[in-house]
Coordinates of C-alpha atoms and ligand atoms in Angstrom, one line a residue:
M5 CA 17.9 10.5 -1.4
T6 CA 17.8 13.3 -3.8
S7 CA 20.3 15.8 -5.2
K8 CA 19.7 19.0 -7.1
N9 CA 20.5 19.7 -10.7
G10 CA 19.6 23.3 -11.5
T11 CA 16.3 23.8 -9.7
E12 CA 14.6 20.4 -9.9
P13 CA 15.5 17.4 -7.7
I14 CA 17.2 14.3 -9.0
Y15 CA 15.9 11.2 -7.4
K16 CA 18.1 8.2 -6.7
F17 CA 17.2 4.5 -7.1
Y18 CA 17.3 2.2 -4.1
I19 CA 19.1 -1.2 -4.0
N20 CA 20.3 -3.2 -1.1
G21 CA 19.4 -0.5 1.4
E22 CA 21.3 2.3 -0.5
W23 CA 20.2 5.3 -2.5
R24 CA 22.3 5.5 -5.6
E25 CA 22.9 7.3 -8.8
S26 CA 23.1 5.1 -11.9
S27 CA 26.5 4.6 -13.5
S28 CA 24.7 5.2 -16.8
G29 CA 24.8 8.9 -15.9
E30 CA 21.4 9.2 -17.6
K31 CA 18.4 10.7 -16.0
I32 CA 14.8 10.7 -17.2
V33 CA 13.0 14.1 -16.7
V34 CA 9.5 13.8 -15.3
N35 CA 7.2 16.6 -16.5
S36 CA 4.0 17.6 -14.7
P37 CA 0.9 17.1 -16.8
Y38 CA -0.5 20.4 -15.8
L39 CA 2.4 22.6 -14.6
N40 CA 4.0 22.2 -18.0
K41 CA 7.4 22.0 -16.5
P42 CA 9.8 19.3 -15.1
I43 CA 9.3 18.4 -11.5
G44 CA 12.4 16.3 -11.1
S45 CA 14.2 13.4 -12.7
V46 CA 14.8 9.8 -12.0
Q47 CA 17.7 7.5 -12.8
A48 CA 17.8 5.4 -16.0
I49 CA 19.5 2.3 -14.5
T50 CA 21.6 -0.1 -16.4
Q51 CA 21.2 -3.9 -16.9
T52 CA 24.1 -4.5 -14.6
E53 CA 22.4 -2.5 -11.9
A54 CA 19.2 -4.5 -12.4
D55 CA 21.3 -7.8 -12.1
E56 CA 22.8 -6.5 -8.9
A57 CA 19.4 -5.6 -7.5
I58 CA 18.1 -9.1 -8.3
R59 CA 21.2 -10.7 -6.8
F60 CA 20.8 -8.7 -3.5
A61 CA 17.1 -9.5 -3.5
H62 CA 17.8 -13.3 -3.6
K63 CA 20.4 -13.1 -0.9
S64 CA 18.2 -11.2 1.5
Q65 CA 15.1 -13.3 0.7
Q66 CA 16.9 -16.4 2.0
E67 CA 17.0 -14.8 5.5
W68 CA 13.6 -13.1 5.2
K69 CA 11.7 -16.2 4.5
R70 CA 12.9 -17.5 7.9
V71 CA 11.7 -14.4 9.8
S72 CA 8.5 -14.9 11.7
L73 CA 5.3 -13.4 10.4
Q74 CA 5.0 -11.3 13.6
E75 CA 8.4 -9.9 13.0
R76 CA 7.7 -9.1 9.3
A77 CA 4.4 -7.5 10.3
K78 CA 6.3 -5.0 12.5
Y79 CA 8.1 -3.5 9.6
L80 CA 5.0 -3.3 7.5
Y81 CA 2.9 -1.7 10.2
K82 CA 5.7 0.8 10.5
W83 CA 5.6 1.4 6.8
A84 CA 1.8 2.2 7.0
D85 CA 2.6 4.6 9.8
E86 CA 5.4 6.3 7.9
L87 CA 3.2 6.7 4.9
I88 CA 0.6 8.6 7.0
L89 CA 3.4 10.8 8.5
M90 CA 4.5 11.6 4.9
Q91 CA 0.9 11.8 3.6
E92 CA 0.9 15.4 2.6
E93 CA 4.4 15.3 1.1
I94 CA 3.5 12.3 -1.0
A95 CA 0.1 13.7 -2.0
E96 CA 1.7 17.0 -3.2
I97 CA 4.2 15.1 -5.3
M98 CA 1.6 12.8 -6.7
M99 CA -0.6 15.7 -7.6
K100 CA 2.2 17.4 -9.5
E101 CA 3.5 14.2 -11.1
V102 CA 0.3 12.5 -12.3
G103 CA -2.2 15.4 -12.1
K104 CA -4.4 13.7 -9.5
G105 CA -6.5 16.1 -7.4
Y106 CA -4.9 16.9 -4.1
K107 CA -7.7 15.4 -2.0
D108 CA -7.8 12.3 -4.0
A109 CA -4.0 12.0 -3.6
I110 CA -4.4 12.3 0.1
K111 CA -7.1 9.6 0.0
E112 CA -4.8 7.4 -2.1
V113 CA -2.1 7.5 0.6
A114 CA -4.7 6.7 3.4
R115 CA -6.2 3.9 1.3
T116 CA -2.7 2.5 0.9
A117 CA -1.9 2.5 4.6
D118 CA -5.3 0.7 5.2
L119 CA -4.4 -1.8 2.5
I120 CA -1.0 -2.5 4.1
R121 CA -2.5 -3.0 7.5
Y122 CA -5.3 -5.2 6.2
T123 CA -2.7 -7.3 4.2
I124 CA -0.7 -7.8 7.4
E125 CA -3.8 -8.9 9.3
E126 CA -4.9 -11.2 6.5
A127 CA -1.5 -12.9 6.4
L128 CA -1.5 -13.3 10.2
H129 CA -4.9 -15.0 10.1
M130 CA -4.3 -17.3 7.2
T131 CA -4.2 -20.9 8.3
N132 CA -2.6 -24.0 6.9
D133 CA -4.5 -27.1 5.8
S134 CA -4.0 -30.8 6.7
L135 CA -5.5 -33.9 5.2
T136 CA -5.4 -37.5 6.2
G137 CA -4.8 -40.3 3.7
D138 CA -7.9 -42.4 4.5
S139 CA -10.4 -40.1 2.9
F140 CA -9.2 -41.4 -0.5
P141 CA -10.1 -45.0 -1.4
G142 CA -7.3 -47.3 -0.2
G143 CA -5.5 -44.4 1.5
A144 CA -4.0 -45.0 4.9
K145 CA -5.0 -43.1 8.0
S146 CA -1.3 -43.1 8.9
K147 CA -0.6 -40.6 6.2
L148 CA -1.0 -37.0 7.1
A149 CA -0.4 -34.2 4.6
I150 CA 0.4 -30.7 5.9
V151 CA -0.2 -28.0 3.3
N152 CA 1.3 -24.7 4.0
R153 CA 2.2 -21.7 1.8
V154 CA 5.8 -20.7 1.0
P155 CA 7.1 -17.6 -0.7
L156 CA 8.0 -17.7 -4.4
G157 CA 11.3 -15.8 -4.0
V158 CA 11.8 -12.5 -5.9
V159 CA 8.7 -10.7 -7.1
L160 CA 8.9 -8.2 -9.9
A161 CA 6.2 -5.5 -9.3
I162 CA 5.4 -3.2 -12.2
S163 CA 2.9 -0.5 -11.7
P164 CA 1.0 2.1 -13.8
F165 CA 0.9 5.9 -13.6
N166 CA -2.6 6.4 -12.4
Y167 CA -2.3 4.9 -8.8
P168 CA 1.4 5.3 -8.4
V169 CA 1.3 4.6 -4.7
N170 CA -1.7 2.4 -4.1
L171 CA -1.2 -0.1 -6.9
A172 CA 2.5 -0.4 -6.2
A173 CA 1.9 -1.1 -2.5
A174 CA -0.9 -3.5 -3.4
K175 CA 1.9 -5.7 -4.8
I176 CA 4.8 -4.9 -2.4
A177 CA 2.9 -5.5 0.8
P178 CA 1.6 -9.0 0.1
A179 CA 5.0 -9.9 -1.4
L180 CA 6.9 -8.9 1.7
I181 CA 4.5 -10.1 4.3
S182 CA 4.6 -13.6 2.8
G183 CA 8.4 -13.7 2.7
N184 CA 9.4 -12.6 -0.7
A185 CA 11.9 -9.9 -1.8
V186 CA 10.7 -7.3 -4.3
I187 CA 12.1 -5.6 -7.4
F188 CA 9.8 -2.6 -7.9
K189 CA 9.7 -0.9 -11.3
P190 CA 7.2 2.1 -11.2
A191 CA 5.8 3.8 -14.2
T192 CA 8.2 6.5 -15.2
Q193 CA 5.5 9.1 -14.8
G194 CA 4.8 8.1 -11.2
A195 CA 8.3 7.1 -10.3
I196 CA 8.8 10.1 -8.0
S197 CA 5.7 9.2 -6.0
G198 CA 6.9 5.6 -6.0
T199 CA 10.3 6.8 -4.7
K200 CA 8.6 8.7 -1.8
M201 CA 6.7 5.6 -0.9
I202 CA 9.9 3.6 -0.8
E203 CA 11.5 6.3 1.3
A204 CA 8.7 5.6 3.8
L205 CA 9.5 1.9 3.7
A206 CA 13.2 2.4 4.0
K207 CA 12.6 4.4 7.2
T208 CA 11.3 1.2 8.8
G209 CA 14.7 -0.3 8.9
L210 CA 13.6 -3.2 6.7
P211 CA 16.6 -5.4 6.1
A212 CA 18.7 -4.4 3.1
G213 CA 17.9 -6.0 -0.3
L214 CA 14.3 -6.9 0.4
I215 CA 12.9 -3.9 -1.5
N216 CA 14.7 -2.6 -4.5
L217 CA 13.4 0.4 -6.5
I218 CA 14.6 0.5 -10.0
T219 CA 13.7 3.2 -12.4
G220 CA 14.0 3.5 -16.1
R221 CA 11.8 3.4 -19.2
G222 CA 9.8 0.2 -19.4
S223 CA 10.5 0.2 -23.2
V224 CA 14.2 0.1 -22.3
I225 CA 14.6 -2.2 -19.3
G226 CA 11.1 -3.8 -19.1
D227 CA 11.9 -6.8 -21.4
Y228 CA 15.2 -7.4 -19.6
L229 CA 13.5 -7.6 -16.2
V230 CA 10.6 -9.7 -17.4
E231 CA 12.9 -12.2 -19.1
H232 CA 15.5 -12.3 -16.2
N233 CA 15.9 -15.7 -14.8
G234 CA 16.3 -14.3 -11.3
I235 CA 12.6 -13.2 -11.2
N236 CA 10.3 -15.8 -9.7
M237 CA 6.9 -14.0 -10.1
I238 CA 5.6 -11.0 -11.9
S239 CA 2.7 -8.8 -10.8
F240 CA 1.9 -6.3 -13.5
T241 CA -0.7 -3.6 -13.7
G242 CA -0.9 -1.5 -16.9
G243 CA -2.2 -1.4 -20.4
T244 CA -3.3 -4.5 -22.3
K245 CA -0.8 -4.0 -25.1
T246 CA 2.1 -3.9 -22.6
G247 CA 0.6 -6.8 -20.6
L248 CA 0.3 -9.0 -23.7
R249 CA 3.9 -8.3 -24.6
L250 CA 5.0 -9.2 -21.1
A251 CA 3.0 -12.4 -21.1
K252 CA 4.8 -13.5 -24.3
K253 CA 8.2 -12.7 -22.9
A254 CA 7.8 -14.1 -19.4
S255 CA 8.9 -17.7 -19.3
M256 CA 7.7 -20.2 -16.7
V257 CA 7.0 -17.7 -13.9
P258 CA 3.7 -17.1 -12.3
L259 CA 2.1 -14.0 -13.7
V260 CA -0.7 -11.7 -12.5
L261 CA -1.8 -9.2 -15.1
E262 CA -4.3 -6.4 -14.3
L263 CA -4.9 -4.6 -17.6
G264 CA -7.2 -2.2 -19.4
G265 CA -11.0 -2.2 -19.5
K266 CA -14.1 -0.9 -21.4
D267 CA -16.6 -1.3 -18.6
P268 CA -20.2 -1.0 -19.7
A269 CA -23.0 0.4 -17.6
I270 CA -26.3 -1.2 -18.6
I271 CA -29.3 1.0 -17.8
R272 CA -32.6 -0.8 -17.9
S273 CA -35.9 1.1 -18.2
D274 CA -36.9 0.2 -14.6
A275 CA -33.7 1.6 -13.1
N276 CA -33.7 4.4 -10.5
L277 CA -32.4 6.9 -13.0
E278 CA -31.3 9.5 -10.5
E279 CA -29.1 6.9 -8.7
A280 CA -27.8 5.5 -11.9
M281 CA -26.9 9.0 -13.1
K282 CA -24.8 9.8 -10.0
H283 CA -22.9 6.5 -10.3
I284 CA -22.2 7.1 -14.0
I285 CA -21.0 10.6 -13.6
S286 CA -18.5 9.7 -10.9
G287 CA -17.7 6.3 -12.5
A288 CA -16.9 7.8 -15.9
F289 CA -15.4 11.2 -15.1
S290 CA -13.4 11.1 -11.8
Y291 CA -9.7 11.8 -12.4
S292 CA -10.8 12.5 -16.0
G293 CA -11.6 8.9 -16.6
Q294 CA -8.0 7.7 -16.0
R295 CA -9.1 4.6 -14.1
C296 CA -9.0 1.1 -15.4
T297 CA -12.5 0.6 -13.8
A298 CA -14.0 3.8 -15.2
I299 CA -17.4 3.4 -16.9
K300 CA -16.4 3.6 -20.5
R301 CA -19.7 3.1 -22.3
V302 CA -23.3 3.4 -21.4
L303 CA -25.8 0.9 -22.9
V304 CA -29.2 2.4 -22.3
M305 CA -32.7 1.2 -23.3
D306 CA -34.2 3.2 -26.1
D307 CA -37.3 4.2 -24.3
I308 CA -35.5 6.1 -21.6
A309 CA -32.4 7.2 -23.6
D310 CA -33.5 10.7 -24.4
A311 CA -34.4 11.6 -20.8
F312 CA -31.3 9.9 -19.5
V313 CA -28.9 11.6 -21.9
S314 CA -30.5 15.0 -21.1
R315 CA -30.0 14.4 -17.3
L316 CA -26.4 13.3 -17.9
K317 CA -25.7 16.4 -20.0
T318 CA -26.9 18.7 -17.2
E319 CA -24.7 16.9 -14.6
I320 CA -21.7 16.7 -16.8
E321 CA -21.9 20.5 -17.5
K322 CA -21.6 21.0 -13.7
L323 CA -18.3 19.1 -13.4
S324 CA -15.4 21.2 -12.4
V325 CA -12.7 21.5 -15.1
G326 CA -9.2 22.7 -14.4
S327 CA -6.4 22.0 -12.1
P328 CA -5.7 19.2 -9.6
E329 CA -4.7 21.9 -7.2
Q330 CA -8.3 23.0 -7.0
D331 CA -9.5 19.4 -6.9
S332 CA -11.2 19.7 -10.2
V333 CA -12.9 16.5 -11.4
I334 CA -11.6 17.0 -14.9
V335 CA -7.9 17.6 -15.0
P336 CA -5.3 17.5 -17.8
L337 CA -4.6 14.0 -19.1
I338 CA -1.2 12.5 -18.3
D339 CA 0.3 13.8 -21.5
E340 CA -0.4 15.3 -24.9
D341 CA -0.3 11.9 -26.7
S342 CA -3.0 10.6 -24.5
A343 CA -5.2 13.6 -25.2
D344 CA -4.5 13.2 -29.0
F345 CA -5.7 9.6 -28.7
V346 CA -9.0 10.6 -26.9
Q347 CA -9.6 13.3 -29.4
G348 CA -9.0 10.8 -32.2
L349 CA -11.7 8.6 -30.9
I350 CA -14.2 11.5 -30.6
D351 CA -13.4 12.7 -34.1
D352 CA -13.8 9.2 -35.6
A353 CA -17.2 8.9 -33.9
V354 CA -18.3 12.3 -35.1
D355 CA -17.1 11.6 -38.7
Q356 CA -19.3 8.5 -38.6
G357 CA -22.4 10.2 -37.5
A358 CA -22.4 10.3 -33.7
T359 CA -23.8 13.3 -31.9
I360 CA -21.9 15.5 -29.5
I361 CA -24.2 16.3 -26.6
T362 CA -21.7 18.3 -24.6
G363 CA -17.9 18.8 -24.6
N364 CA -15.5 18.1 -27.5
K365 CA -13.4 21.0 -26.4
R366 CA -9.7 20.8 -25.8
E367 CA -6.9 23.0 -24.4
H368 CA -3.6 21.1 -24.9
N369 CA -3.9 17.9 -22.8
L370 CA -7.1 19.1 -21.0
I371 CA -10.1 17.5 -22.6
Y372 CA -13.5 18.8 -21.5
P373 CA -15.9 16.1 -20.4
T374 CA -17.6 14.9 -23.5
L375 CA -20.8 13.0 -24.0
V376 CA -21.3 11.4 -27.3
D377 CA -24.7 10.0 -28.3
H378 CA -25.8 7.5 -31.0
V379 CA -22.5 5.7 -30.9
T380 CA -22.7 2.6 -33.0
E381 CA -20.8 -0.6 -33.2
D382 CA -18.7 0.5 -36.2
M383 CA -17.1 3.4 -34.3
K384 CA -13.8 3.0 -32.5
L385 CA -15.3 4.8 -29.5
A386 CA -17.6 1.8 -29.0
W387 CA -14.7 -0.5 -28.4
E388 CA -11.4 1.2 -27.5
E389 CA -10.4 2.3 -24.1
P390 CA -10.0 6.1 -24.1
F391 CA -8.5 6.6 -20.6
G392 CA -10.0 10.1 -20.8
P393 CA -13.2 12.0 -20.1
V394 CA -15.4 10.8 -22.9
L395 CA -18.5 8.8 -22.5
P396 CA -20.2 7.1 -25.5
I397 CA -24.0 6.3 -25.3
I398 CA -25.0 3.2 -27.2
R399 CA -28.8 2.8 -27.4
I400 CA -30.2 -0.7 -27.0
S401 CA -33.6 -2.4 -27.2
S402 CA -33.3 -5.5 -25.1
D403 CA -31.3 -7.1 -22.4
D404 CA -29.9 -9.6 -24.9
E405 CA -28.6 -6.8 -27.1
A406 CA -26.9 -5.3 -24.0
I407 CA -25.3 -8.6 -23.1
H408 CA -24.2 -9.1 -26.7
I409 CA -22.6 -5.6 -27.0
A410 CA -21.0 -5.9 -23.6
N411 CA -19.5 -9.2 -24.4
E412 CA -18.3 -8.3 -27.9
S413 CA -15.5 -6.2 -26.3
E414 CA -12.0 -7.5 -26.2
F415 CA -12.0 -6.4 -22.5
G416 CA -13.7 -8.0 -19.5
L417 CA -12.8 -6.1 -16.4
Q418 CA -16.2 -5.1 -14.8
A419 CA -19.7 -4.1 -15.8
S420 CA -22.6 -2.3 -14.0
I421 CA -26.3 -3.1 -14.3
F422 CA -28.8 -0.5 -13.1
T423 CA -32.3 -2.0 -12.5
N424 CA -34.9 -2.4 -9.8
D425 CA -35.5 -6.0 -10.9
I426 CA -33.0 -8.1 -8.9
N427 CA -33.9 -11.3 -10.8
K428 CA -33.1 -9.6 -14.1
A429 CA -29.9 -8.2 -12.6
F430 CA -28.7 -11.6 -11.7
S431 CA -29.7 -13.1 -14.9
I432 CA -27.8 -10.5 -16.9
A433 CA -24.8 -10.7 -14.5
N434 CA -24.6 -14.4 -15.1
H435 CA -24.1 -13.8 -18.9
L436 CA -21.6 -11.0 -18.7
E437 CA -18.0 -12.0 -19.5
T438 CA -16.2 -9.8 -16.9
G439 CA -14.3 -10.3 -13.7
S440 CA -16.9 -8.5 -11.6
V441 CA -20.4 -7.2 -12.1
Q442 CA -21.8 -4.3 -10.0
I443 CA -25.5 -4.2 -9.5
N444 CA -26.8 -0.7 -9.0
G445 CA -23.3 0.7 -8.4
R446 CA -20.4 2.1 -10.4
T447 CA -17.6 -0.1 -11.5
E448 CA -14.7 0.1 -9.1
R449 CA -11.9 -2.0 -7.6
G450 CA -12.6 -1.5 -3.9
P451 CA -13.0 -2.3 -1.1
D452 CA -9.5 -3.7 -1.5
H453 CA -10.1 -7.0 0.1
F454 CA -12.6 -8.0 -2.6
P455 CA -11.1 -10.2 -5.3
F456 CA -10.2 -8.0 -8.3
L457 CA -9.7 -9.5 -11.7
G458 CA -10.2 -9.0 -15.4
V459 CA -10.8 -11.6 -18.0
K460 CA -10.1 -11.7 -21.8
G461 CA -7.9 -8.6 -22.6
S462 CA -8.4 -7.2 -19.1
G463 CA -6.0 -9.6 -17.4
M464 CA -5.1 -12.9 -15.9
G465 CA -4.9 -14.0 -12.2
V466 CA -6.5 -12.2 -9.3
Q467 CA -5.6 -9.3 -7.0
G468 CA -7.3 -8.2 -3.8
V469 CA -5.6 -8.7 -0.4
R470 CA -6.0 -12.4 0.1
K471 CA -5.7 -13.3 -3.5
S472 CA -2.5 -11.3 -3.9
I473 CA -0.9 -13.1 -1.0
E474 CA -1.9 -16.4 -2.5
S475 CA -0.5 -15.4 -5.9
M476 CA 2.9 -14.6 -4.4
T477 CA 3.1 -17.9 -2.5
R478 CA 2.8 -21.5 -3.4
E479 CA 1.5 -24.6 -1.7
K480 CA 4.1 -26.8 -0.1
V481 CA 3.0 -30.3 1.0
T482 CA 4.8 -32.2 3.7
V483 CA 3.6 -35.7 4.2
V484 CA 4.1 -37.4 7.6
N485 CA 3.9 -41.2 7.5
L486 CA 3.1 -42.3 11.0
Y487 CA 4.3 -45.6 12.3
Ligands
NAP16 P1 1.5 1.1 -19.5 O1 1.9 2.1 -20.5 O2 1.2 -0.3 -19.9 O3 2.6 1.0 -18.3 C1 2.5 0.2 -17.2 C2 3.9 -0.1 -16.7 O4 4.5 -1.0 -17.6 C3 4.8 1.1 -16.5 O5 5.6 0.8 -15.3 C4 5.7 1.0 -17.7 O6 6.9 1.6 -17.6 C5 5.8 -0.5 -17.8 N1 6.3 -1.0 -19.1 C6 6.3 -0.4 -20.3 N2 6.8 -1.2 -21.3 C7 7.2 -2.3 -20.6 C8 7.8 -3.5 -21.1 N3 8.2 -3.8 -22.3 N4 8.1 -4.5 -20.1 C9 7.8 -4.3 -18.8 N5 7.2 -3.2 -18.4 C10 6.9 -2.2 -19.3 O7 0.2 1.6 -18.7 P2 -0.1 3.1 -18.0 O8 -0.2 4.1 -19.2 O9 0.9 3.3 -17.0 O10 -1.5 2.8 -17.3 C11 -2.7 2.9 -18.0 C12 -3.2 1.6 -18.4 O11 -3.2 0.7 -17.3 C13 -4.7 1.6 -18.8 O12 -4.9 0.7 -19.9 C14 -5.4 1.1 -17.6 O13 -6.7 0.6 -17.9 C15 -4.5 0.1 -17.1 N6 -4.7 -0.1 -15.7 C16 -5.2 -1.3 -15.3 C17 -5.5 -1.5 -13.9 C18 -6.2 -2.8 -13.5 O14 -6.0 -3.1 -12.3 N7 -6.8 -3.6 -14.3 C19 -5.2 -0.6 -13.0 C20 -4.6 0.6 -13.4 C21 -4.3 0.8 -14.8 P3 7.1 3.1 -18.2 O15 6.2 4.0 -17.5 O16 8.6 3.4 -17.9 O17 6.9 3.0 -19.7
G3H17 O1 -7.1 2.1 -12.5 C1 -7.4 1.1 -12.0 C2 -7.6 0.9 -10.6 O2 -7.5 -0.4 -10.2 C3 -9.0 1.4 -10.3 O3 -9.2 1.5 -8.9 O4 -11.7 1.6 -9.0 O5 -10.5 2.2 -6.9 O6 -10.4 3.7 -8.9 P1 -10.5 2.3 -8.4

């Protein structure tokens, strides 16, 4: 599946059951965010190769949709097993490629195997519906509608860098179990981890053409794929800007978009501050804040703000900073541009009068965990998604103000409320314009069978095991007219 050029491996793409080199002759070098050297390269495929992949996908899907669920399940169970067998190899690559701590990378692979198994079981236990005509006025009892779900055809799965295995499998598994074929386009930084995951799938003997891994820069082949008339559904996870572009380009195909966020944590005066603090530290800083669901702003009541900020400072200064190989919490960001962007947000806030409580130190793309107090609504840091280890504190004086600032955001992924007053928690939750609200817990996607969605600039459609299966199938109604 790989060949060597100099010292670093060259990874092939995978279509119709074959590992191939692109006829473009072009490779994209993948640099490690912390080793500061290339770790391999992937193929920059051509439009003709993309056409070929989509053609093969259609052909194989025609057979696959007829294969029984139990039979499909066997391949996917084997995939989960193969991933676990390759767990350390995949985690090592993931660590090097996207700078995720080794233990977290190991967990990502395990979580993915669990997700695949749960997806299979969910699909096996989904039932069809039936209705008789006579429940509608004038309808006849002799009419029976059988409503079942059928696959959409060829699913285009586009994944982001930060969960290169889990967020890709979260699209591929529901697509395959429900009878679709897949064109998988991983993030370029993340494509090697994605390739390893597909190696595991290829080992199952899955019929050729059902899974096709195509690599290449999204800015070069992305539009072509999205606009391709051979694509029947698109499942995309990535930034809001890319998602918006994609939504404009996609024609009449079902689309699920999981995009960026600016998740607020609202800290009421009656909260258990020790608990809230623990959730905020891990919510905001794990993997250097490179999670869509990271806590990206704290809205804290004035009367407890000084004490809370001081506790946060103490805990932030204990965070390990360094290399993913030592499982540091704070690791170099995915690239220099991302670090420049985060630094720009911090600088803008400081220029406009915010106070640095700790951090604001940088070595190349490693940004030290930074706590910024007295952030106000005229600062970019109050609104923009940093995807880095910086946490703004916005002081508030009422629940209404918290709700207002939370909802002013262009994003609407998740929000947290920390309080001991459960009635207040529900009342605030009811007013928040987000896909999910966490009461007394950090914002996070899992467990993976929960529906997961963003509203406004955070997305469209719903993921989470069952919802993903539903999004990749459609209802088919067969009406029997009994004599
Ligand atoms: P990104 O830059 O938007 O890239 C996401 C994917 O889109 C990559 O595979 C990328 O390929 C591809 N792409 C780029 N241009 C495209 C185009 N014109 N057409 C089709 N595809 C295109 O995002 P990222 O930097 O990888 O991930 C970080 C962002 O994703 C953050 O905003 C984060 O909040 C969000 N995210 C959201 C969720 C969620 O579930 N809500 C989960 C994870 C991440 P290339 O890599 O080749 O450019
Ligand atoms: O980056 C976006 C992921 O969907 C976040 O998943 O909350 O489990 O870290 P997580």
